[in-house]
Amino acid sequence: MAAKGKVYLIGAGPGDPGLLTLKGRDCLARADVVVYDRLADPRILGWARDDAVRIYVGKASCHHTMKQEDICRLLADLAGKGKIVARLKGGDSFVFGRGGEEALLLKEKGLPFEFVPGITSAIAVPEYAGIPVTHRKVAASFAVITGHEDPTRTHSGINWAGLATGVDTLIFLMGVENLRHIAERLLENGRPVDTPAALVRWGTHPEQRTLVTTLGRAYDDVQKAQLKPPAIFIVGDVVNLREQLSWFETKPLFGKTFVVTRARAQASALTARLEAEGAKVLEVPAIRIADPEDFGPLDMALSHLRDYAWIVFTSANGVDRFFERLRSRGLDARALASCRVAAIGSATAETLDAFGIRADLVPPSFKAENLTEALLPRLRRGDKILLARAAVARNVLPDALRAAGMIVDVVPVYRTVADCENKEELLQALRDKAVDAVTFTSSSTVTNLLDSLGDDKDLLADIPLAVIGPVTAKTCVAAGLQPAVTADTYTIDGLVTAIQAYFATSR
Ligand code: SAH
């Protein structure tokens, strides 16, 4: 008999991928099949195994991609075949999520299931708008209510009289289309017309938008602002606290969209820093890190590491690839025991540290010129130096070292290859003028992006470019583009700081 499958009914949280629980992520990582709804952030799906089957079962507010019975049957079929299934739902499965129904069918068929609670939008979305659902002296109770009830029903399942006067904070989900009906029911049942109210759309996402109004004006204001679902409607005095507690929408880069062109494997650090400041990020990797055409020179160097007085690394990628190759030959950090090690830039030094090597020299600034200056006093004429780096790079460093009488082996440990994932998405965003700046963290990201855009590169003309340092800036200028932002410190942090300063003054 096949192993028994299992269904994990996982609440995926309200949108911000960081709001998935640790347990949810663990279960997701174990699943053979992921069955998911519309409101789950695509990055959450990235935590599933690469080979996991992903099945979208939809549910926008009006058209259902798959009927509820079919979803239930699908889950039962998969579990019956012995699959581990992650059923991902927006928010929490039990808050208007039909998690109960799906589990009842599994129960009926004797199939095992587990619930993994999620952070419900009912509380988290107001929270991201700076509205606490309870607050001492202001609200001692809250209710979460469906706004989806058919207004033509003669007998309402909702106790409007009780809600209007008996509960302090009212939180309506799926209520945008019925807003007029909801406000009327509350007013006619005694809730004052000037009760503060708010509508929060796409809460916890970089696109979050909040409209503050009153119960009496809510319908007209929302019509005027043309706010569409998904949104949460909050009624109660707690809405007033937003004036002081708003924290998400006041972040320095909130509402701005940035393009990150780094290689996919490296993009996350920059993306995370920008998102932490409230920005929306569009990742368009312009390069991909690949093996060098020929491992011969590196292998040769690896078998003669003792001959080198110094090994110089110029990038975190170089370090990663160097050690990967070293390991594949059955060696480890001890192979470098007799060499001194230099790293250009703090990120390179940190990567070395992760492999157990503390760099002997990390020049205070991040350009090849500075490394030459720092290195030369520590060398003797005739010293042998290994420079492990990208296949195509500037020759400033080896030339200067050779001129000073050193023997330098320049060995490619990786190469960057042009890439342009998400190009169509980028073009669309550029045409829609929905990009606030494009970031470049190396010359190769500039040249490769321009190459792949071809004639469409004109779309970049009016868009601020933010670059990591003067070398990358020069590459932009050579291509006819003037960067608006150049970092003073040539690191990811330096770049984000410079971007923030630029947008603070251009506000
Ligand atoms: N189970 C979910 C709710 C599903 S009902 C939960 O616990 O959050 C879907 C409704 O939730 C939407 O119509 C909207 O009213 C609300 N909603 C979910 N995510 C939202 C978000 N990020 N921003 C605003 N409203 C959201």
Short mmCIF file of C-alpha atoms and ligand atoms in Angstrom, two decimals:
data_model
loop_
_atom_site.label_atom_id
_atom_site.label_comp_id
_atom_site.label_asym_id
_atom_site.label_seq_id
_atom_site.Cartn_x
_atom_site.Cartn_y
_atom_site.Cartn_z
CA MET A 1 0.00 0.00 0.00
CA ALA A 2 1.25 3.50 -0.86
CA ALA A 3 2.38 5.70 2.03
CA LYS A 4 -0.46 7.83 3.34
CA GLY A 5 -0.47 11.41 2.23
CA LYS A 6 -1.37 14.37 4.34
CA VAL A 7 -2.79 17.83 3.80
CA TYR A 8 -1.42 20.84 5.66
CA LEU A 9 -3.96 23.66 5.59
CA ILE A 10 -1.63 26.60 5.94
CA GLY A 11 -2.57 30.21 6.53
CA ALA A 12 -0.18 32.20 4.32
CA GLY A 13 -0.77 35.54 6.03
CA PRO A 14 -2.06 38.79 4.55
CA GLY A 15 0.55 39.34 1.82
CA ASP A 16 3.93 40.42 3.16
CA PRO A 17 5.82 37.13 2.77
CA GLY A 18 7.58 37.71 6.07
CA LEU A 19 4.25 37.15 7.80
CA LEU A 20 4.07 33.45 7.00
CA THR A 21 4.76 31.47 10.18
CA LEU A 22 7.90 29.38 10.62
CA LYS A 23 5.76 26.27 10.87
CA GLY A 24 3.95 27.19 7.66
CA ARG A 25 7.27 27.55 5.88
CA ASP A 26 8.51 24.20 7.18
CA CYS A 27 5.38 22.40 5.99
CA LEU A 28 5.55 24.14 2.65
CA ALA A 29 9.16 23.05 2.20
CA ARG A 30 8.12 19.44 2.78
CA ALA A 31 5.20 19.38 0.32
CA ASP A 32 5.05 17.40 -2.93
CA VAL A 33 2.18 19.55 -4.15
CA VAL A 34 1.22 23.14 -3.35
CA VAL A 35 -2.41 24.19 -3.90
CA TYR A 36 -2.76 27.95 -3.59
CA ASP A 37 -5.15 30.91 -3.87
CA ARG A 38 -4.86 34.35 -5.38
CA LEU A 39 -3.74 36.39 -2.41
CA ALA A 40 -0.60 34.36 -1.65
CA ASP A 41 2.58 36.28 -2.54
CA PRO A 42 4.55 34.48 -5.27
CA ARG A 43 7.66 34.62 -3.11
CA ILE A 44 5.96 32.40 -0.58
CA LEU A 45 5.69 29.77 -3.30
CA GLY A 46 9.46 30.05 -3.69
CA TRP A 47 9.84 28.32 -0.31
CA ALA A 48 8.35 25.15 -1.74
CA ARG A 49 10.73 22.58 -3.21
CA ASP A 50 11.77 23.28 -6.80
CA ASP A 51 10.24 20.00 -7.91
CA ALA A 52 6.97 20.50 -6.01
CA VAL A 53 3.93 20.69 -8.27
CA ARG A 54 2.16 24.06 -7.95
CA ILE A 55 -1.59 24.20 -8.60
CA TYR A 56 -3.43 27.52 -8.73
CA VAL A 57 -7.07 27.28 -7.75
CA GLY A 58 -7.84 30.97 -8.01
CA LYS A 59 -10.65 32.92 -6.42
CA ALA A 60 -10.86 36.54 -7.30
CA SER A 61 -13.93 38.00 -5.64
CA CYS A 62 -16.27 37.38 -8.57
CA HIS A 63 -14.91 34.56 -10.72
CA HIS A 64 -13.76 31.32 -9.19
CA THR A 65 -11.09 29.44 -11.12
CA MET A 66 -12.10 26.18 -9.48
CA LYS A 67 -15.29 25.38 -7.62
CA GLN A 68 -15.00 24.71 -3.91
CA GLU A 69 -16.17 21.08 -4.29
CA ASP A 70 -13.51 20.53 -6.92
CA ILE A 71 -10.82 21.95 -4.65
CA CYS A 72 -11.94 19.66 -1.85
CA ARG A 73 -11.89 16.69 -4.19
CA LEU A 74 -8.46 17.63 -5.54
CA LEU A 75 -7.00 17.73 -2.03
CA ALA A 76 -8.54 14.37 -1.18
CA ASP A 77 -7.28 12.81 -4.43
CA LEU A 78 -3.74 14.02 -3.86
CA ALA A 79 -3.63 12.93 -0.23
CA GLY A 80 -5.18 9.60 -1.23
CA LYS A 81 -2.32 9.07 -3.66
CA GLY A 82 0.14 9.47 -0.81
CA LYS A 83 1.16 13.07 -1.54
CA ILE A 84 2.15 15.62 1.06
CA VAL A 85 0.00 18.61 0.15
CA ALA A 86 0.42 22.21 1.26
CA ARG A 87 -2.93 23.95 0.91
CA LEU A 88 -2.01 27.64 1.11
CA LYS A 89 -4.70 30.15 1.90
CA GLY A 90 -4.57 33.91 2.35
CA GLY A 91 -4.59 35.06 5.97
CA ASP A 92 -5.89 32.31 8.21
CA SER A 93 -7.80 29.29 6.86
CA PHE A 94 -10.62 29.66 9.38
CA VAL A 95 -11.37 33.33 8.79
CA PHE A 96 -13.65 33.26 5.74
CA GLY A 97 -11.22 30.78 4.24
CA ARG A 98 -13.38 27.65 4.03
CA GLY A 99 -10.60 25.70 5.71
CA GLY A 100 -13.20 23.83 7.73
CA GLU A 101 -15.04 22.60 4.64
CA GLU A 102 -11.88 21.32 3.01
CA ALA A 103 -10.86 19.45 6.14
CA LEU A 104 -14.34 17.94 6.66
CA LEU A 105 -14.12 16.12 3.35
CA LEU A 106 -10.67 14.82 4.25
CA LYS A 107 -12.03 13.65 7.59
CA GLU A 108 -14.88 11.86 5.86
CA LYS A 109 -12.41 9.98 3.67
CA GLY A 110 -10.14 9.15 6.57
CA LEU A 111 -7.28 11.23 5.22
CA PRO A 112 -4.93 12.96 7.66
CA PHE A 113 -4.71 16.75 7.85
CA GLU A 114 -3.20 19.47 10.03
CA PHE A 115 -4.00 23.16 10.36
CA VAL A 116 -1.22 25.72 10.48
CA PRO A 117 -2.70 29.03 11.66
CA GLY A 118 -1.90 32.13 9.66
CA ILE A 119 -1.90 35.82 10.46
CA THR A 120 -5.32 37.02 9.42
CA SER A 121 -5.67 40.16 7.33
CA ALA A 122 -8.51 41.17 9.65
CA ILE A 123 -5.97 42.21 12.30
CA ALA A 124 -2.71 42.58 10.36
CA VAL A 125 -4.01 44.92 7.65
CA PRO A 126 -5.37 47.50 10.12
CA GLU A 127 -2.09 47.09 12.02
CA TYR A 128 -0.06 47.95 8.90
CA ALA A 129 -2.23 51.03 8.56
CA GLY A 130 -1.48 52.03 12.17
CA ILE A 131 -4.96 51.08 13.42
CA PRO A 132 -5.05 48.83 16.50
CA VAL A 133 -8.23 46.76 16.62
CA THR A 134 -8.43 47.25 20.38
CA HIS A 135 -6.98 50.03 22.51
CA ARG A 136 -7.41 50.73 26.18
CA LYS A 137 -10.17 53.29 26.72
CA VAL A 138 -11.00 53.43 22.98
CA ALA A 139 -12.08 49.90 22.07
CA ALA A 140 -12.59 46.89 24.29
CA SER A 141 -14.04 44.60 21.62
CA PHE A 142 -13.85 43.91 17.91
CA ALA A 143 -15.77 41.84 15.44
CA VAL A 144 -14.77 40.44 12.06
CA ILE A 145 -17.69 40.37 9.67
CA THR A 146 -18.25 39.23 6.11
CA GLY A 147 -19.14 42.10 3.82
CA HIS A 148 -20.14 39.67 1.14
CA GLU A 149 -23.67 38.99 2.23
CA ASP A 150 -26.17 39.45 -0.54
CA PRO A 151 -27.89 42.81 0.24
CA THR A 152 -31.13 41.63 -1.39
CA ARG A 153 -31.54 38.83 1.16
CA THR A 154 -34.70 39.44 3.11
CA HIS A 155 -33.35 37.85 6.24
CA SER A 156 -29.81 38.82 7.14
CA GLY A 157 -27.52 36.34 8.87
CA ILE A 158 -25.77 39.30 10.44
CA ASN A 159 -27.02 40.79 13.68
CA TRP A 160 -26.77 44.43 12.59
CA ALA A 161 -28.40 45.85 15.69
CA GLY A 162 -25.99 44.01 17.95
CA LEU A 163 -22.97 45.01 15.89
CA ALA A 164 -23.90 48.64 15.43
CA THR A 165 -24.08 49.41 19.12
CA GLY A 166 -22.58 46.43 20.93
CA VAL A 167 -19.10 46.12 19.42
CA ASP A 168 -16.44 48.86 19.44
CA THR A 169 -14.38 48.03 16.35
CA LEU A 170 -15.98 46.51 13.26
CA ILE A 171 -13.79 44.90 10.61
CA PHE A 172 -15.45 43.98 7.34
CA LEU A 173 -13.76 41.65 4.88
CA MET A 174 -14.89 41.41 1.24
CA GLY A 175 -16.96 44.54 1.79
CA VAL A 176 -15.96 47.00 -0.95
CA GLU A 177 -18.78 46.14 -3.32
CA ASN A 178 -21.36 46.25 -0.54
CA LEU A 179 -20.05 49.32 1.22
CA ARG A 180 -23.21 51.35 0.80
CA HIS A 181 -25.35 48.55 2.21
CA ILE A 182 -22.98 48.00 5.15
CA ALA A 183 -22.89 51.69 6.08
CA GLU A 184 -26.69 52.02 5.81
CA ARG A 185 -27.33 48.99 8.04
CA LEU A 186 -24.98 50.36 10.72
CA LEU A 187 -26.45 53.87 10.56
CA GLU A 188 -30.05 52.74 10.70
CA ASN A 189 -29.18 50.58 13.70
CA GLY A 190 -27.76 53.49 15.65
CA ARG A 191 -24.07 53.86 14.89
CA PRO A 192 -23.30 57.62 14.73
CA VAL A 193 -22.77 59.07 11.26
CA ASP A 194 -19.43 60.65 12.22
CA THR A 195 -17.86 57.39 13.49
CA PRO A 196 -14.32 57.24 12.09
CA ALA A 197 -13.81 54.63 9.36
CA ALA A 198 -11.04 53.52 7.05
CA LEU A 199 -10.60 51.41 3.98
CA VAL A 200 -7.23 49.69 3.53
CA ARG A 201 -6.46 48.19 0.15
CA TRP A 202 -3.66 45.67 -0.48
CA GLY A 203 -2.60 45.87 3.14
CA THR A 204 0.95 44.78 4.07
CA HIS A 205 1.98 45.04 0.39
CA PRO A 206 4.13 47.88 -0.95
CA GLU A 207 0.99 48.99 -2.81
CA GLN A 208 -0.96 49.47 0.42
CA ARG A 209 -3.38 52.37 0.28
CA THR A 210 -5.47 53.74 3.12
CA LEU A 211 -8.45 56.01 2.93
CA VAL A 212 -9.67 57.59 6.15
CA THR A 213 -13.28 58.69 6.23
CA THR A 214 -16.40 58.47 8.42
CA LEU A 215 -19.26 56.03 8.38
CA GLY A 216 -21.51 58.68 6.80
CA ARG A 217 -19.08 59.63 4.03
CA ALA A 218 -17.44 56.24 3.43
CA TYR A 219 -19.40 55.20 0.36
CA ASP A 220 -18.99 58.51 -1.48
CA ASP A 221 -15.30 58.82 -0.59
CA VAL A 222 -14.52 55.31 -1.78
CA GLN A 223 -16.41 55.91 -5.02
CA LYS A 224 -14.48 59.13 -5.57
CA ALA A 225 -11.13 57.48 -4.88
CA GLN A 226 -12.17 54.49 -7.04
CA LEU A 227 -10.82 52.04 -4.50
CA LYS A 228 -11.26 48.45 -5.62
CA PRO A 229 -10.98 45.13 -3.74
CA PRO A 230 -9.17 43.55 -1.98
CA ALA A 231 -9.69 45.86 0.93
CA ILE A 232 -10.72 45.87 4.54
CA PHE A 233 -13.27 48.27 5.94
CA ILE A 234 -12.73 49.31 9.55
CA VAL A 235 -15.29 51.22 11.59
CA GLY A 236 -14.61 52.62 15.06
CA ASP A 237 -12.80 55.24 17.09
CA VAL A 238 -9.52 53.31 16.86
CA VAL A 239 -9.19 54.68 13.33
CA ASN A 240 -8.20 58.04 14.88
CA LEU A 241 -5.03 56.47 16.29
CA ARG A 242 -3.65 56.11 12.78
CA GLU A 243 -2.66 59.75 12.83
CA GLN A 244 0.04 58.90 15.37
CA LEU A 245 0.59 55.21 14.73
CA SER A 246 0.94 55.11 10.94
CA TRP A 247 4.35 53.47 10.43
CA PHE A 248 4.35 51.49 7.19
CA GLU A 249 3.17 54.12 4.76
CA THR A 250 5.57 56.67 6.30
CA LYS A 251 8.73 54.66 5.49
CA PRO A 252 11.25 56.68 3.47
CA LEU A 253 10.88 54.70 0.22
CA PHE A 254 7.20 53.71 0.59
CA GLY A 255 5.29 53.98 -2.67
CA LYS A 256 8.46 53.87 -4.79
CA THR A 257 9.39 51.11 -7.19
CA PHE A 258 12.99 50.11 -7.86
CA VAL A 259 14.48 47.79 -10.42
CA VAL A 260 17.23 45.47 -9.15
CA THR A 261 19.46 44.16 -11.93
CA ARG A 262 21.83 41.99 -9.89
CA ALA A 263 22.16 38.28 -10.57
CA ARG A 264 19.26 36.33 -9.06
CA ALA A 265 21.51 34.60 -6.52
CA GLN A 266 22.70 37.93 -5.14
CA ALA A 267 19.69 40.17 -5.58
CA SER A 268 18.10 39.31 -2.27
CA ALA A 269 20.36 41.47 -0.10
CA LEU A 270 19.60 44.63 -2.06
CA THR A 271 15.94 43.71 -2.48
CA ALA A 272 15.55 43.11 1.25
CA ARG A 273 17.21 46.44 2.13
CA LEU A 274 14.96 48.38 -0.25
CA GLU A 275 11.84 46.58 0.92
CA ALA A 276 12.76 47.26 4.53
CA GLU A 277 12.51 50.96 3.66
CA GLY A 278 9.04 50.38 2.23
CA ALA A 279 9.92 50.14 -1.46
CA LYS A 280 8.51 47.81 -4.06
CA VAL A 281 11.18 45.91 -5.96
CA LEU A 282 11.11 44.53 -9.45
CA GLU A 283 13.92 42.01 -9.87
CA VAL A 284 15.22 41.93 -13.42
CA PRO A 285 18.49 40.02 -13.21
CA ALA A 286 20.68 41.36 -16.03
CA ILE A 287 23.42 38.85 -15.37
CA ARG A 288 23.81 35.29 -14.26
CA ILE A 289 26.89 33.84 -12.59
CA ALA A 290 28.24 30.84 -14.49
CA ASP A 291 31.29 28.57 -14.50
CA PRO A 292 34.33 29.90 -16.35
CA GLU A 293 34.78 28.58 -19.90
CA ASP A 294 37.77 26.64 -18.69
CA PHE A 295 38.55 25.45 -15.15
CA GLY A 296 42.13 24.58 -16.23
CA PRO A 297 43.89 27.68 -14.86
CA LEU A 298 41.98 27.54 -11.55
CA ASP A 299 42.67 23.83 -11.12
CA MET A 300 46.33 24.42 -11.83
CA ALA A 301 46.43 27.19 -9.20
CA LEU A 302 44.57 25.02 -6.67
CA SER A 303 47.16 22.32 -6.96
CA HIS A 304 49.98 24.81 -6.31
CA LEU A 305 48.46 27.03 -3.62
CA ARG A 306 51.61 26.81 -1.50
CA ASP A 307 53.53 28.75 -4.15
CA TYR A 308 51.44 31.89 -3.62
CA ALA A 309 52.41 34.53 -1.09
CA TRP A 310 48.99 36.17 -1.43
CA ILE A 311 45.59 35.26 -2.78
CA VAL A 312 43.46 38.24 -3.74
CA PHE A 313 39.67 38.05 -3.99
CA THR A 314 37.78 40.90 -5.59
CA SER A 315 34.17 39.81 -5.07
CA ALA A 316 31.92 37.63 -2.96
CA ASN A 317 31.12 35.61 -6.09
CA GLY A 318 34.81 34.95 -6.62
CA VAL A 319 35.11 33.63 -3.06
CA ASP A 320 32.03 31.42 -3.40
CA ARG A 321 33.14 29.90 -6.66
CA PHE A 322 36.75 29.45 -5.54
CA PHE A 323 35.71 27.47 -2.47
CA GLU A 324 33.13 25.48 -4.39
CA ARG A 325 35.85 24.28 -6.73
CA LEU A 326 38.23 23.68 -3.84
CA ARG A 327 35.65 21.48 -2.14
CA SER A 328 34.88 19.58 -5.31
CA ARG A 329 38.54 18.56 -5.25
CA GLY A 330 38.20 17.22 -1.72
CA LEU A 331 40.00 20.19 -0.13
CA ASP A 332 38.99 22.83 2.42
CA ALA A 333 40.18 26.11 3.92
CA ARG A 334 43.37 24.46 5.24
CA ALA A 335 44.68 24.42 1.67
CA LEU A 336 45.17 28.19 2.07
CA ALA A 337 47.16 27.85 5.30
CA SER A 338 50.45 29.09 3.91
CA CYS A 339 49.02 32.06 1.95
CA ARG A 340 47.99 35.50 3.01
CA VAL A 341 44.58 36.60 1.82
CA ALA A 342 43.33 39.99 0.66
CA ALA A 343 39.70 40.97 -0.03
CA ILE A 344 38.36 43.96 -1.88
CA GLY A 345 35.28 45.21 -0.09
CA SER A 346 33.57 44.22 3.12
CA ALA A 347 31.12 41.86 1.39
CA THR A 348 34.06 39.89 -0.03
CA ALA A 349 35.69 39.75 3.41
CA GLU A 350 32.43 38.57 5.02
CA THR A 351 32.05 35.79 2.48
CA LEU A 352 35.61 34.66 3.19
CA ASP A 353 34.84 34.69 6.87
CA ALA A 354 31.95 32.32 6.26
CA PHE A 355 34.47 29.85 4.81
CA GLY A 356 36.64 30.18 7.90
CA ILE A 357 39.22 32.59 6.47
CA ARG A 358 39.84 35.94 8.14
CA ALA A 359 41.29 38.25 5.45
CA ASP A 360 44.74 39.64 6.27
CA LEU A 361 43.99 42.76 4.36
CA VAL A 362 40.72 44.54 3.56
CA PRO A 363 41.46 47.90 2.00
CA PRO A 364 39.37 50.69 3.52
CA SER A 365 37.89 51.70 0.19
CA PHE A 366 36.54 49.39 -2.45
CA LYS A 367 38.41 50.01 -5.66
CA ALA A 368 41.25 48.05 -7.22
CA GLU A 369 43.47 51.15 -6.99
CA ASN A 370 43.16 51.20 -3.22
CA LEU A 371 44.03 47.55 -2.93
CA THR A 372 47.23 48.09 -4.90
CA GLU A 373 48.20 50.90 -2.55
CA ALA A 374 47.46 48.86 0.55
CA LEU A 375 49.06 45.68 -0.76
CA LEU A 376 52.36 46.94 -2.19
CA PRO A 377 54.05 47.85 1.12
CA ARG A 378 53.40 44.29 2.31
CA LEU A 379 54.96 42.53 -0.68
CA ARG A 380 58.47 41.64 -1.67
CA ARG A 381 59.67 41.81 -5.25
CA GLY A 382 59.16 38.47 -6.92
CA ASP A 383 56.25 37.41 -4.66
CA LYS A 384 53.75 35.22 -6.42
CA ILE A 385 50.16 36.44 -6.26
CA LEU A 386 46.96 34.64 -7.21
CA LEU A 387 44.12 36.87 -8.34
CA ALA A 388 40.88 34.88 -8.32
CA ARG A 389 38.14 36.79 -10.08
CA ALA A 390 35.64 37.11 -12.94
CA ALA A 391 36.66 36.11 -16.45
CA VAL A 392 36.28 39.66 -17.71
CA ALA A 393 37.53 42.40 -15.40
CA ARG A 394 39.72 45.47 -15.41
CA ASN A 395 43.49 45.05 -15.42
CA VAL A 396 44.38 47.93 -13.10
CA LEU A 397 45.35 45.64 -10.26
CA PRO A 398 47.44 43.00 -12.07
CA ASP A 399 49.17 45.67 -14.16
CA ALA A 400 50.17 47.68 -11.10
CA LEU A 401 51.40 44.60 -9.26
CA ARG A 402 53.44 43.40 -12.20
CA ALA A 403 54.90 46.86 -12.68
CA ALA A 404 56.13 46.60 -9.09
CA GLY A 405 57.91 43.35 -9.87
CA MET A 406 55.40 40.75 -8.68
CA ILE A 407 54.44 37.57 -10.48
CA VAL A 408 50.68 37.62 -10.89
CA ASP A 409 48.44 34.72 -11.96
CA VAL A 410 45.03 35.99 -12.99
CA VAL A 411 42.63 33.08 -12.80
CA PRO A 412 38.96 33.19 -13.82
CA VAL A 413 36.75 31.51 -11.20
CA TYR A 414 33.43 32.51 -12.70
CA ARG A 415 31.98 34.45 -15.56
CA THR A 416 28.94 36.64 -15.84
CA VAL A 417 26.52 35.83 -18.61
CA ALA A 418 23.87 38.16 -19.95
CA ASP A 419 20.41 37.40 -18.69
CA CYS A 420 17.18 39.34 -18.70
CA GLU A 421 14.59 37.50 -16.68
CA ASN A 422 11.34 39.45 -16.36
CA LYS A 423 12.20 41.68 -19.32
CA GLU A 424 8.59 42.02 -20.45
CA GLU A 425 7.53 43.00 -16.96
CA LEU A 426 10.28 45.63 -16.89
CA LEU A 427 9.32 47.06 -20.28
CA GLN A 428 5.71 47.30 -19.20
CA ALA A 429 6.65 49.05 -15.95
CA LEU A 430 8.90 51.49 -17.84
CA ARG A 431 6.17 52.29 -20.34
CA ASP A 432 3.67 52.78 -17.52
CA LYS A 433 6.16 55.15 -15.85
CA ALA A 434 5.86 52.92 -12.80
CA VAL A 435 9.60 52.81 -12.04
CA ASP A 436 11.23 55.37 -9.72
CA ALA A 437 14.83 54.24 -10.23
CA VAL A 438 16.91 51.47 -11.78
CA THR A 439 19.82 50.20 -9.66
CA PHE A 440 23.15 48.92 -10.95
CA THR A 441 25.69 47.19 -8.76
CA SER A 442 28.34 46.53 -11.40
CA SER A 443 29.37 47.55 -14.90
CA SER A 444 28.29 44.21 -16.29
CA THR A 445 24.71 44.75 -15.08
CA VAL A 446 24.69 48.06 -17.01
CA THR A 447 26.05 46.73 -20.28
CA ASN A 448 24.00 43.54 -20.21
CA LEU A 449 20.75 45.29 -19.42
CA LEU A 450 21.31 47.82 -22.20
CA ASP A 451 22.19 45.02 -24.63
CA SER A 452 19.07 43.09 -23.87
CA LEU A 453 16.83 46.16 -24.01
CA GLY A 454 18.14 47.03 -27.49
CA ASP A 455 16.18 49.93 -28.97
CA ASP A 456 13.89 49.96 -25.96
CA LYS A 457 16.75 51.33 -23.88
CA ASP A 458 15.42 54.81 -24.69
CA LEU A 459 12.78 54.06 -22.08
CA LEU A 460 15.52 54.50 -19.46
CA ALA A 461 16.26 58.06 -20.56
CA ASP A 462 14.08 59.87 -18.00
CA ILE A 463 14.45 57.38 -15.17
CA PRO A 464 16.91 58.04 -12.32
CA LEU A 465 19.73 55.50 -12.33
CA ALA A 466 21.33 54.61 -9.00
CA VAL A 467 24.81 53.07 -9.17
CA ILE A 468 27.08 51.51 -6.58
CA GLY A 469 30.24 53.45 -7.39
CA PRO A 470 32.30 55.52 -9.84
CA VAL A 471 33.34 52.59 -12.06
CA THR A 472 29.73 51.63 -12.69
CA ALA A 473 28.86 55.31 -13.13
CA LYS A 474 31.52 55.61 -15.82
CA THR A 475 30.05 52.64 -17.68
CA CYS A 476 26.66 54.38 -17.64
CA VAL A 477 28.13 57.63 -18.93
CA ALA A 478 29.97 55.78 -21.70
CA ALA A 479 26.60 54.35 -22.76
CA GLY A 480 25.07 57.84 -22.83
CA LEU A 481 23.25 57.63 -19.50
CA GLN A 482 23.91 59.99 -16.60
CA PRO A 483 23.41 58.35 -13.19
CA ALA A 484 21.35 60.42 -10.76
CA VAL A 485 22.69 58.64 -7.68
CA THR A 486 26.22 57.35 -7.08
CA ALA A 487 26.96 55.75 -3.70
CA ASP A 488 29.80 57.21 -1.63
CA THR A 489 30.47 53.87 0.02
CA TYR A 490 30.60 51.16 -2.62
CA THR A 491 28.42 48.63 -0.84
CA ILE A 492 24.76 47.64 -0.89
CA ASP A 493 24.20 49.64 2.29
CA GLY A 494 25.99 52.60 0.75
CA LEU A 495 23.77 52.39 -2.32
CA VAL A 496 20.55 52.23 -0.30
CA THR A 497 21.68 55.18 1.84
CA ALA A 498 22.42 57.23 -1.28
CA ILE A 499 19.03 56.33 -2.80
CA GLN A 500 17.28 57.39 0.40
CA ALA A 501 19.14 60.71 0.46
CA TYR A 502 18.22 61.33 -3.17
CA PHE A 503 14.52 60.72 -2.65
CA ALA A 504 14.48 62.67 0.62
CA THR A 505 15.65 65.80 -1.19
CA SER A 506 13.62 65.24 -4.36
CA ARG A 507 10.39 64.94 -2.35
N1 SAH B 1 -8.71 34.07 5.22
C1 SAH B 1 -8.39 35.45 4.90
C2 SAH B 1 -9.60 36.22 4.44
C3 SAH B 1 -10.22 35.69 3.16
S1 SAH B 1 -11.57 36.64 2.59
C4 SAH B 1 -7.74 36.11 6.11
O1 SAH B 1 -7.73 35.55 7.20
O2 SAH B 1 -7.18 37.19 5.94
C5 SAH B 1 -10.78 37.74 1.46
C6 SAH B 1 -10.87 39.15 1.96
O3 SAH B 1 -9.88 39.40 2.93
C7 SAH B 1 -10.66 40.21 0.91
O4 SAH B 1 -11.83 40.45 0.18
C8 SAH B 1 -10.28 41.40 1.76
O5 SAH B 1 -11.40 41.97 2.35
C9 SAH B 1 -9.49 40.73 2.85
N2 SAH B 1 -8.03 40.78 2.60
C10 SAH B 1 -7.19 39.73 2.56
N3 SAH B 1 -5.92 40.14 2.36
C11 SAH B 1 -5.97 41.49 2.30
C12 SAH B 1 -4.99 42.50 2.13
N4 SAH B 1 -3.71 42.19 1.98
N5 SAH B 1 -5.39 43.79 2.12
C13 SAH B 1 -6.69 44.11 2.26
N6 SAH B 1 -7.65 43.19 2.41
C14 SAH B 1 -7.30 41.89 2.44
#
